[in-house]
Structure formats: structure tokens, C-alpha cells
PDB file of C-alpha atoms in Angstrom:
ATOM      1  CA  UNK A  28     224.613 -62.338 312.525  1.00 50.00           C
ATOM      2  CA  UNK A  29     226.194 -65.614 311.581  1.00 47.00           C
ATOM      3  CA  UNK A  30     229.513 -66.980 313.006  1.00 49.00           C
ATOM      4  CA  UNK A  31     231.228 -69.793 311.441  1.00 45.00           C
ATOM      5  CA  UNK A  32     233.770 -71.826 313.201  1.00 43.00           C
ATOM      6  CA  UNK A  33     235.772 -74.995 312.636  1.00 46.00           C
ATOM      7  CA  UNK A  34     237.318 -76.351 315.884  1.00 46.00           C
ATOM      8  CA  UNK A  35     240.086 -78.390 314.042  1.00 45.00           C
ATOM      9  CA  UNK A  36     241.459 -75.646 312.109  1.00 42.00           C
ATOM     10  CA  UNK A  37     241.419 -73.356 315.172  1.00 45.00           C
ATOM     11  CA  UNK A  38     243.301 -76.005 317.190  1.00 48.00           C
ATOM     12  CA  UNK A  39     245.870 -76.250 314.626  1.00 44.00           C
ATOM     13  CA  UNK A  40     246.196 -72.523 314.387  1.00 50.00           C
ATOM     14  CA  UNK A  41     246.571 -72.269 318.066  1.00 44.00           C
ATOM     15  CA  UNK A  42     249.370 -74.920 318.017  1.00 48.00           C
ATOM     16  CA  UNK A  43     250.937 -73.252 315.349  1.00 45.00           C
ATOM     17  CA  UNK A  44     250.622 -69.833 317.013  1.00 48.00           C
ATOM     18  CA  UNK A  45     252.097 -71.314 320.370  1.00 47.00           C
ATOM     19  CA  UNK A  46     255.032 -72.894 318.539  1.00 46.00           C
ATOM     20  CA  UNK A  47     255.865 -69.635 316.794  1.00 48.00           C
ATOM     21  CA  UNK A  48     255.271 -67.732 319.944  1.00 48.00           C
ATOM     22  CA  UNK A  49     257.673 -70.097 321.631  1.00 46.00           C
ATOM     23  CA  UNK A  50     260.224 -69.862 319.040  1.00 46.00           C
ATOM     24  CA  UNK A  51     260.071 -66.038 318.870  1.00 50.00           C
ATOM     25  CA  UNK A  52     260.283 -65.800 322.671  1.00 49.00           C
ATOM     26  CA  UNK A  53     263.367 -67.991 322.672  1.00 49.00           C
ATOM     27  CA  UNK A  54     265.086 -65.544 320.009  1.00 49.00           C
ATOM     28  CA  UNK A  55     263.895 -62.476 321.982  1.00 53.00           C
ATOM     29  CA  UNK A  56     265.292 -63.944 325.064  1.00 73.00           C
ATOM     30  CA  UNK A  57     268.501 -64.754 323.352  1.00 75.00           C
ATOM     31  CA  UNK A  58     268.809 -61.137 321.978  1.00 76.00           C
ATOM     32  CA  UNK A  59     268.118 -59.984 325.543  1.00 77.00           C
ATOM     33  CA  UNK A  60     271.082 -61.830 326.813  1.00 77.00           C
ATOM     34  CA  UNK A  61     273.153 -60.940 324.134  1.00 75.00           C
ATOM     35  CA  UNK A  62     272.410 -57.186 324.642  1.00 76.00           C
ATOM     36  CA  UNK A  63     272.473 -56.943 328.261  1.00 79.00           C
ATOM     37  CA  UNK A  64     275.780 -58.965 328.578  1.00 69.00           C
ATOM     38  CA  UNK A  65     277.480 -57.333 325.712  1.00 66.00           C
ATOM     39  CA  UNK A  66     276.725 -53.885 327.505  1.00 76.00           C
ATOM     40  CA  UNK A  67     278.162 -55.321 330.778  1.00 68.00           C
ATOM     41  CA  UNK A  68     281.538 -56.028 328.991  1.00 69.00           C
ATOM     42  CA  UNK A  69     281.406 -52.606 327.101  1.00 73.00           C
ATOM     43  CA  UNK A  70     280.962 -50.691 330.240  1.00 72.00           C
ATOM     44  CA  UNK A  71     283.644 -52.622 332.064  1.00 66.00           C
ATOM     45  CA  UNK A  72     286.134 -51.241 329.326  1.00 72.00           C
ATOM     46  CA  UNK A  73     289.571 -52.531 330.239  1.00 75.00           C
ATOM     47  CA  UNK A  74     288.588 -53.820 333.656  1.00 75.00           C
ATOM     48  CA  UNK A  75     288.032 -57.267 332.243  1.00 80.00           C
ATOM     49  CA  UNK A  76     289.172 -60.763 332.632  1.00 83.00           C
ATOM     50  CA  UNK A  77     291.102 -62.299 329.660  1.00 89.00           C
ATOM     51  CA  UNK A  78     292.194 -65.580 328.688  1.00 92.00           C
ATOM     52  CA  UNK A  79     295.761 -66.405 329.746  1.00 92.00           C
ATOM     53  CA  UNK A  80     298.240 -68.441 327.643  1.00 95.00           C
ATOM     54  CA  UNK A  81     300.677 -70.388 329.927  1.00 93.00           C
ATOM     55  CA  UNK A  82     304.261 -70.187 328.663  1.00 91.00           C
ATOM     56  CA  UNK A  83     304.904 -73.632 330.226  1.00 91.00           C
ATOM     57  CA  UNK A  84     302.253 -75.847 328.522  1.00 92.00           C
ATOM     58  CA  UNK A  85     300.535 -73.389 326.084  1.00 94.00           C
ATOM     59  CA  UNK A  86     297.127 -74.209 327.778  1.00 94.00           C
ATOM     60  CA  UNK A  87     294.472 -71.171 328.139  1.00 92.00           C
ATOM     61  CA  UNK A  88     293.169 -70.402 331.526  1.00 90.00           C
ATOM     62  CA  UNK A  89     291.089 -67.787 333.180  1.00 89.00           C
ATOM     63  CA  UNK A  90     290.678 -66.981 336.831  1.00 78.00           C
ATOM     64  CA  UNK A  91     287.142 -66.123 338.075  1.00 75.00           C
ATOM     65  CA  UNK A  92     287.056 -62.695 339.781  1.00 76.00           C
ATOM     66  CA  UNK A  93     283.972 -61.102 341.507  1.00 78.00           C
ATOM     67  CA  UNK A  94     285.379 -57.754 340.250  1.00 82.00           C
ATOM     68  CA  UNK A  95     286.321 -58.539 336.705  1.00 85.00           C
ATOM     69  CA  UNK A  96     283.825 -59.987 334.045  1.00 88.00           C
ATOM     70  CA  UNK A  97     284.519 -62.002 330.944  1.00 91.00           C
ATOM     71  CA  UNK A  98     282.576 -63.109 327.940  1.00 90.00           C
ATOM     72  CA  UNK A  99     284.739 -64.564 325.251  1.00 93.00           C
ATOM     73  CA  UNK A 100     283.445 -66.358 322.093  1.00 95.00           C
ATOM     74  CA  UNK A 101     285.580 -68.776 320.098  1.00 97.00           C
ATOM     75  CA  UNK A 102     284.892 -69.149 316.385  1.00 97.00           C
ATOM     76  CA  UNK A 103     284.987 -71.747 313.721  1.00 97.00           C
ATOM     77  CA  UNK A 104     287.288 -69.521 311.699  1.00 97.00           C
ATOM     78  CA  UNK A 105     289.430 -66.580 312.093  1.00 97.00           C
ATOM     79  CA  UNK A 106     286.504 -64.307 311.389  1.00 95.00           C
ATOM     80  CA  UNK A 107     283.739 -62.734 313.717  1.00 95.00           C
ATOM     81  CA  UNK A 108     280.975 -63.562 311.045  1.00 96.00           C
ATOM     82  CA  UNK A 109     281.938 -67.485 311.242  1.00 96.00           C
ATOM     83  CA  UNK A 110     279.984 -69.834 313.277  1.00 97.00           C
ATOM     84  CA  UNK A 111     280.476 -69.180 317.116  1.00 96.00           C
ATOM     85  CA  UNK A 112     281.654 -72.610 318.667  1.00 97.00           C
ATOM     86  CA  UNK A 113     282.333 -71.943 322.365  1.00 96.00           C
ATOM     87  CA  UNK A 114     281.620 -69.169 325.092  1.00 94.00           C
ATOM     88  CA  UNK A 115     283.468 -68.713 328.156  1.00 93.00           C
ATOM     89  CA  UNK A 116     281.661 -66.247 330.232  1.00 92.00           C
ATOM     90  CA  UNK A 117     281.121 -65.094 333.805  1.00 89.00           C
ATOM     91  CA  UNK A 118     277.259 -64.560 333.306  1.00 89.00           C
ATOM     92  CA  UNK A 119     274.984 -67.433 334.159  1.00 92.00           C
ATOM     93  CA  UNK A 120     272.411 -66.442 331.443  1.00 91.00           C
ATOM     94  CA  UNK A 121     275.333 -67.187 328.942  1.00 92.00           C
ATOM     95  CA  UNK A 122     276.387 -70.365 330.403  1.00 93.00           C
ATOM     96  CA  UNK A 123     273.337 -72.393 332.072  1.00 92.00           C
ATOM     97  CA  UNK A 124     271.876 -74.835 329.495  1.00 92.00           C
ATOM     98  CA  UNK A 125     274.015 -73.527 326.581  1.00 93.00           C
ATOM     99  CA  UNK A 126     271.202 -71.157 325.602  1.00 92.00           C
ATOM    100  CA  UNK A 127     273.172 -70.102 322.259  1.00 91.00           C
ATOM    101  CA  UNK A 128     273.407 -73.831 321.420  1.00 94.00           C
ATOM    102  CA  UNK A 129     277.074 -73.546 320.779  1.00 95.00           C
ATOM    103  CA  UNK A 130     278.517 -76.826 319.298  1.00 95.00           C
ATOM    104  CA  UNK A 131     281.437 -76.965 322.016  1.00 95.00           C
ATOM    105  CA  UNK A 132     279.451 -75.638 324.784  1.00 94.00           C
ATOM    106  CA  UNK A 133     279.257 -72.630 327.280  1.00 95.00           C
ATOM    107  CA  UNK A 134     281.485 -72.460 330.238  1.00 93.00           C
ATOM    108  CA  UNK A 135     282.196 -70.166 333.127  1.00 92.00           C
ATOM    109  CA  UNK A 136     286.097 -71.033 332.785  1.00 89.00           C
ATOM    110  CA  UNK A 137     288.506 -73.687 331.331  1.00 88.00           C
ATOM    111  CA  UNK A 138     289.378 -76.367 333.672  1.00 87.00           C
ATOM    112  CA  UNK A 139     290.948 -79.835 333.631  1.00 87.00           C
ATOM    113  CA  UNK A 140     288.047 -81.424 331.634  1.00 88.00           C
ATOM    114  CA  UNK A 141     287.584 -78.348 329.134  1.00 88.00           C
ATOM    115  CA  UNK A 142     290.888 -77.286 327.890  1.00 92.00           C
ATOM    116  CA  UNK A 143     292.117 -74.934 324.906  1.00 95.00           C
ATOM    117  CA  UNK A 144     295.775 -75.151 323.824  1.00 95.00           C
ATOM    118  CA  UNK A 145     297.388 -72.296 321.915  1.00 96.00           C
ATOM    119  CA  UNK A 146     298.563 -73.415 318.563  1.00 96.00           C
ATOM    120  CA  UNK A 147     299.508 -70.153 316.838  1.00 96.00           C
ATOM    121  CA  UNK A 148     298.525 -66.745 315.723  1.00 94.00           C
ATOM    122  CA  UNK A 149     296.752 -65.859 312.793  1.00 95.00           C
ATOM    123  CA  UNK A 150     295.852 -62.275 312.091  1.00 94.00           C
ATOM    124  CA  UNK A 151     293.826 -60.711 314.825  1.00 96.00           C
ATOM    125  CA  UNK A 152     293.207 -64.214 316.073  1.00 97.00           C
ATOM    126  CA  UNK A 153     294.870 -67.028 317.918  1.00 96.00           C
ATOM    127  CA  UNK A 154     294.258 -70.591 317.146  1.00 97.00           C
ATOM    128  CA  UNK A 155     293.601 -73.220 319.709  1.00 96.00           C
ATOM    129  CA  UNK A 156     292.800 -76.828 319.977  1.00 96.00           C
ATOM    130  CA  UNK A 157     289.650 -77.287 322.040  1.00 94.00           C
ATOM    131  CA  UNK A 158     289.981 -80.638 324.131  1.00 93.00           C
ATOM    132  CA  UNK A 159     287.152 -82.096 325.904  1.00 88.00           C
ATOM    133  CA  UNK A 160     287.930 -84.897 328.701  1.00 87.00           C
ATOM    134  CA  UNK A 161     291.390 -85.342 327.094  1.00 86.00           C
ATOM    135  CA  UNK A 162     290.019 -85.615 323.501  1.00 88.00           C
ATOM    136  CA  UNK A 163     290.862 -83.136 320.827  1.00 86.00           C
ATOM    137  CA  UNK A 164     287.665 -81.896 319.124  1.00 87.00           C
ATOM    138  CA  UNK A 165     288.236 -79.082 317.009  1.00 94.00           C
ATOM    139  CA  UNK A 166     290.247 -75.963 316.269  1.00 97.00           C
ATOM    140  CA  UNK A 167     288.757 -72.530 317.827  1.00 97.00           C
ATOM    141  CA  UNK A 168     289.646 -69.153 316.981  1.00 98.00           C
ATOM    142  CA  UNK A 169     289.676 -66.418 319.654  1.00 96.00           C
ATOM    143  CA  UNK A 170     290.233 -62.527 319.212  1.00 96.00           C
ATOM    144  CA  UNK A 171     293.556 -61.569 320.270  1.00 95.00           C
ATOM    145  CA  UNK A 172     291.944 -58.662 322.237  1.00 92.00           C
ATOM    146  CA  UNK A 173     290.749 -61.259 324.814  1.00 92.00           C
ATOM    147  CA  UNK A 174     294.170 -62.833 325.209  1.00 92.00           C
ATOM    148  CA  UNK A 175     297.214 -62.375 327.416  1.00 90.00           C
ATOM    149  CA  UNK A 176     300.412 -64.227 327.672  1.00 89.00           C
ATOM    150  CA  UNK A 177     301.471 -65.543 331.100  1.00 84.00           C
ATOM    151  CA  UNK A 178     304.063 -63.399 332.992  1.00 75.00           C
ATOM    152  CA  UNK A 179     307.231 -65.321 333.626  1.00 56.00           C
TER     153      UNK A 179
END
């Protein structure tokens, strides 16, 4: 019986395998987060938190509630297949360290430093301007199903 081995190529192959496993693991983890949190929102049905548009200044806001969940993506264009730009979610796995690497980030809620201002309706979406630390960054589209206008 003869066994041939080459340490250098084995080391390279092991490094490559580790890198590929790390990448695969990341995507499996993201899929797991996506599936788990989508199911939670689906199960909640109509008992969910929505973004509220202020009639006074057109800013969007959301109240945190231990009884209502929220998971709202903002898109680059008024199309669910366009690039996801931002996520507003009550789930730590969605927000902590921005696991989906969204260009505008992932947040539990909108606040004084992370704002979105309603601009107009566009089909099944609304158009907002995302404002980070008082600087206008980009237009973001949210599905209307996640939006309510503030009661007067």
C-alpha cells in the first residue's frame, strides 16, 4: 500500500474548505434568521406593529411593543425584487451587527438619528427619504401594507 501526500496542497485545500464552510455557514445562518423571523410575522397576522406617518411633519415612526412584532424592509425601488436597503425589526438577530449587510443599516426603530420622511405614494409602495444624523442619504420604498397614517 502506498500513500502519497503533499502538505502544501492539503493546507491550501483545508484553508479553501474552511473559507467555503464559513461562507456557506453565513448564508445558512441568514436563511435561518430570514425563515424564523418571517414565520413569526406570518403567525402574528394582523397583530403587528406598523410604521406610522406623522401628519404634522411627515416623519415615520414606530413604537416598540412587547406584544407586537415588526419586520419591515425598505427597498431601493418600488419592487420587492429590488435591492433591500434598510430593515426595521424588533428581532435582535435581524438588527445586531446588520447581518444582511444592508447599505442603510438595520434598526429596532426609527429615532432622532435615523429618520425616514414620507415623500409620496407610488403604486403599492410609499417613497421616503432616509435621513441619517440630519443628512439626506437615499430614497427608500416601503410596502404600503406596513404603513399607517397617524390619527389626528
